[in-house]
PDB file of C-alpha atoms in Angstrom:
ATOM      1  CA  MET A 257      46.522 -28.631  87.506  1.00 55.00           C
ATOM      2  CA  GLU A 258      47.292 -30.246  84.172  1.00 60.00           C
ATOM      3  CA  PRO A 259      45.317 -29.413  81.070  1.00 58.00           C
ATOM      4  CA  ARG A 260      43.317 -32.243  79.623  1.00 58.00           C
ATOM      5  CA  LYS A 261      44.945 -33.717  76.609  1.00 59.00           C
ATOM      6  CA  ASN A 262      41.827 -35.277  75.123  1.00 61.00           C
ATOM      7  CA  HIS A 263      40.165 -31.822  74.574  1.00 58.00           C
ATOM      8  CA  GLN A 264      43.047 -30.275  72.706  1.00 62.00           C
ATOM      9  CA  HIS A 265      42.876 -30.181  68.921  1.00 61.00           C
ATOM     10  CA  GLN A 266      46.046 -30.782  67.076  1.00 64.00           C
ATOM     11  CA  ARG A 267      46.475 -29.503  63.538  1.00 60.00           C
ATOM     12  CA  LYS A 268      47.514 -31.790  60.791  1.00 63.00           C
ATOM     13  CA  PRO A 269      51.023 -31.118  59.570  1.00 65.00           C
ATOM     14  CA  ASN A 270      49.718 -30.218  56.068  1.00 68.00           C
ATOM     15  CA  ALA A 271      46.613 -28.204  56.975  1.00 69.00           C
ATOM     16  CA  GLY A 272      44.695 -26.474  54.150  1.00 77.00           C
ATOM     17  CA  PHE A 273      41.959 -27.009  51.612  1.00 80.00           C
ATOM     18  CA  THR A 274      41.633 -30.165  49.608  1.00 88.00           C
ATOM     19  CA  LEU A 275      41.589 -30.173  45.831  1.00 89.00           C
ATOM     20  CA  LEU A 276      37.877 -30.956  45.805  1.00 91.00           C
ATOM     21  CA  GLU A 277      37.085 -27.998  48.089  1.00 91.00           C
ATOM     22  CA  MET A 278      39.119 -25.686  45.847  1.00 92.00           C
ATOM     23  CA  LEU A 279      37.329 -26.910  42.716  1.00 94.00           C
ATOM     24  CA  VAL A 280      33.896 -26.406  44.304  1.00 95.00           C
ATOM     25  CA  ALA A 281      34.843 -22.906  45.507  1.00 95.00           C
ATOM     26  CA  THR A 282      36.234 -22.022  42.069  1.00 96.00           C
ATOM     27  CA  GLY A 283      33.015 -23.265  40.439  1.00 96.00           C
ATOM     28  CA  PHE A 284      30.851 -21.119  42.709  1.00 97.00           C
ATOM     29  CA  MET A 285      33.024 -18.070  42.055  1.00 97.00           C
ATOM     30  CA  THR A 286      32.897 -18.665  38.294  1.00 97.00           C
ATOM     31  CA  ILE A 287      29.109 -18.899  38.290  1.00 97.00           C
ATOM     32  CA  ALA A 288      28.773 -15.802  40.493  1.00 96.00           C
ATOM     33  CA  ILE A 289      31.129 -13.683  38.367  1.00 97.00           C
ATOM     34  CA  THR A 290      29.498 -14.812  35.102  1.00 96.00           C
ATOM     35  CA  THR A 291      26.056 -13.958  36.462  1.00 96.00           C
ATOM     36  CA  MET A 292      27.222 -10.528  37.613  1.00 96.00           C
ATOM     37  CA  LEU A 293      28.791  -9.773  34.211  1.00 95.00           C
ATOM     38  CA  LYS A 294      25.605 -10.759  32.371  1.00 95.00           C
ATOM     39  CA  MET A 295      23.531  -8.614  34.725  1.00 95.00           C
ATOM     40  CA  HIS A 296      25.912  -5.692  34.265  1.00 94.00           C
ATOM     41  CA  SER A 297      25.693  -5.985  30.484  1.00 92.00           C
ATOM     42  CA  SER A 298      21.901  -6.167  30.647  1.00 92.00           C
ATOM     43  CA  LEU A 299      21.712  -3.117  32.889  1.00 93.00           C
ATOM     44  CA  GLN A 300      24.019  -1.149  30.595  1.00 93.00           C
ATOM     45  CA  SER A 301      21.843  -1.838  27.558  1.00 89.00           C
ATOM     46  CA  TYR A 302      18.714  -0.941  29.538  1.00 90.00           C
ATOM     47  CA  ASP A 303      20.388   2.276  30.690  1.00 91.00           C
ATOM     48  CA  ALA A 304      21.297   3.212  27.122  1.00 89.00           C
ATOM     49  CA  LEU A 305      17.739   2.499  25.989  1.00 89.00           C
ATOM     50  CA  SER A 306      16.276   4.574  28.833  1.00 90.00           C
ATOM     51  CA  ASN A 307      18.639   7.432  28.065  1.00 91.00           C
ATOM     52  CA  GLN A 308      17.635   7.472  24.384  1.00 90.00           C
ATOM     53  CA  ARG A 309      13.928   7.380  25.296  1.00 92.00           C
ATOM     54  CA  PHE A 310      14.488  10.336  27.645  1.00 92.00           C
ATOM     55  CA  VAL A 311      16.312  12.292  24.927  1.00 92.00           C
ATOM     56  CA  ASN A 312      13.502  11.570  22.455  1.00 91.00           C
ATOM     57  CA  ALA A 313      10.895  12.720  24.982  1.00 92.00           C
ATOM     58  CA  VAL A 314      12.753  15.984  25.645  1.00 93.00           C
ATOM     59  CA  VAL A 315      13.131  16.656  21.910  1.00 92.00           C
ATOM     60  CA  LEU A 316       9.393  16.135  21.370  1.00 93.00           C
ATOM     61  CA  ASP A 317       8.502  18.345  24.338  1.00 93.00           C
ATOM     62  CA  ASN A 318      10.688  21.085  22.860  1.00 93.00           C
ATOM     63  CA  LEU A 319       8.977  20.688  19.492  1.00 93.00           C
ATOM     64  CA  VAL A 320       5.541  21.022  21.112  1.00 92.00           C
ATOM     65  CA  ASN A 321       6.692  24.154  22.935  1.00 92.00           C
ATOM     66  CA  GLN A 322       7.969  25.574  19.647  1.00 91.00           C
ATOM     67  CA  LEU A 323       4.657  24.840  17.944  1.00 91.00           C
ATOM     68  CA  LYS A 324       2.755  26.563  20.758  1.00 91.00           C
ATOM     69  CA  THR A 325       4.475  29.847  19.903  1.00 91.00           C
ATOM     70  CA  LEU A 326       3.131  29.786  16.323  1.00 90.00           C
ATOM     71  CA  ASP A 327      -0.293  30.700  14.950  1.00 90.00           C
ATOM     72  CA  HIS A 328      -2.523  27.943  13.578  1.00 87.00           C
ATOM     73  CA  PRO A 329      -1.674  28.437   9.864  1.00 87.00           C
ATOM     74  CA  ASP A 330       2.042  28.670  10.647  1.00 89.00           C
ATOM     75  CA  ARG A 331       1.868  25.506  12.782  1.00 88.00           C
ATOM     76  CA  LEU A 332       0.493  23.547   9.869  1.00 86.00           C
ATOM     77  CA  ALA A 333       2.953  25.012   7.389  1.00 87.00           C
ATOM     78  CA  MET A 334       6.078  24.701   9.529  1.00 90.00           C
ATOM     79  CA  ALA A 335       5.419  21.576  11.635  1.00 90.00           C
ATOM     80  CA  GLU A 336       7.121  19.241   9.160  1.00 90.00           C
ATOM     81  CA  GLU A 337      10.133  21.524   8.765  1.00 90.00           C
ATOM     82  CA  ILE A 338      10.590  22.037  12.522  1.00 89.00           C
ATOM     83  CA  ALA A 339      10.275  18.325  13.203  1.00 90.00           C
ATOM     84  CA  ALA A 340      12.709  17.373  10.425  1.00 89.00           C
ATOM     85  CA  GLN A 341      15.397  19.555  12.025  1.00 90.00           C
ATOM     86  CA  SER A 342      15.259  17.319  15.105  1.00 88.00           C
ATOM     87  CA  GLY A 343      14.863  14.022  13.267  1.00 90.00           C
ATOM     88  CA  ALA A 344      11.207  13.677  14.270  1.00 92.00           C
ATOM     89  CA  ARG A 345       8.199  12.797  12.129  1.00 93.00           C
ATOM     90  CA  VAL A 346       4.816  14.548  11.950  1.00 93.00           C
ATOM     91  CA  LEU A 347       1.445  13.120  11.027  1.00 92.00           C
ATOM     92  CA  ALA A 348      -1.389  15.654  10.594  1.00 91.00           C
ATOM     93  CA  ARG A 349      -5.006  14.506  10.995  1.00 93.00           C
ATOM     94  CA  PRO A 350      -7.763  17.044  10.402  1.00 92.00           C
ATOM     95  CA  PHE A 351     -10.887  16.757  12.554  1.00 90.00           C
ATOM     96  CA  VAL A 352     -14.008  18.721  13.478  1.00 90.00           C
ATOM     97  CA  PHE A 353     -14.889  19.334  17.116  1.00 87.00           C
ATOM     98  CA  GLN A 354     -18.120  21.183  17.970  1.00 86.00           C
ATOM     99  CA  THR A 355     -18.219  22.902  14.583  1.00 85.00           C
ATOM    100  CA  ARG A 356     -14.560  23.979  14.879  1.00 87.00           C
ATOM    101  CA  ASN A 357     -11.978  22.741  12.427  1.00 89.00           C
ATOM    102  CA  GLY A 358      -8.823  21.426  13.994  1.00 91.00           C
ATOM    103  CA  VAL A 359      -5.735  19.387  13.283  1.00 92.00           C
ATOM    104  CA  GLN A 360      -4.125  16.774  15.486  1.00 93.00           C
ATOM    105  CA  LEU A 361      -0.372  16.738  14.986  1.00 92.00           C
ATOM    106  CA  THR A 362       1.240  13.487  16.087  1.00 93.00           C
ATOM    107  CA  LEU A 363       4.960  13.969  16.631  1.00 93.00           C
ATOM    108  CA  SER A 364       7.135  10.875  16.943  1.00 94.00           C
ATOM    109  CA  LYS A 365      10.845  10.256  17.339  1.00 93.00           C
ATOM    110  CA  GLY A 366      12.788   7.000  17.497  1.00 88.00           C
ATOM    111  CA  THR A 367      11.957   3.460  16.493  1.00 86.00           C
ATOM    112  CA  GLY A 368      11.056   0.272  18.291  1.00 84.00           C
ATOM    113  CA  ALA A 369      11.553   0.501  22.031  1.00 81.00           C
ATOM    114  CA  ASN A 370      12.957   4.039  21.674  1.00 84.00           C
ATOM    115  CA  LEU A 371       9.768   5.378  20.082  1.00 88.00           C
ATOM    116  CA  LYS A 372       8.227   8.352  21.862  1.00 92.00           C
ATOM    117  CA  THR A 373       5.074  10.120  20.702  1.00 91.00           C
ATOM    118  CA  ARG A 374       3.442  13.454  21.536  1.00 93.00           C
ATOM    119  CA  HIS A 375       0.071  14.727  20.332  1.00 92.00           C
ATOM    120  CA  PHE A 376      -0.668  18.379  19.709  1.00 91.00           C
ATOM    121  CA  TRP A 377      -4.052  19.813  18.797  1.00 92.00           C
ATOM    122  CA  SER A 378      -4.463  23.054  16.929  1.00 90.00           C
ATOM    123  CA  PHE A 379      -7.767  24.783  16.143  1.00 89.00           C
ATOM    124  CA  ASP A 380      -8.512  27.287  13.413  1.00 85.00           C
ATOM    125  CA  PRO A 381      -9.232  30.565  15.280  1.00 82.00           C
ATOM    126  CA  THR A 382     -11.266  32.039  12.411  1.00 79.00           C
ATOM    127  CA  GLN A 383     -14.224  29.767  13.151  1.00 67.00           C
TER     128      GLN A 383
END
């Protein structure tokens, strides 16, 4: 039995992609690679920002733990010095709560999007 000749596909002698097909494929690849590079750059900057925020949070947690080991008068006297060693800032706000004198220490580190803040309350034990 002879194979049917009308169902056979014959290749062109110069088979391949046309110039237009190559230009379209190159355009798609260029757009895809550019998009991936922009996304990679964006993710790197976000990662750096997240890392700095984490470092600032750990530094402030360590400062709070250091302040917990001190007595109330020493906390007030040394809070600024302890914070300055780590590059943090302290804002002290006195307040009265149920006839007890206290101080709210607001510790902050970083600026802008890197800013982290911790609050610490200390009460005068003599009252």
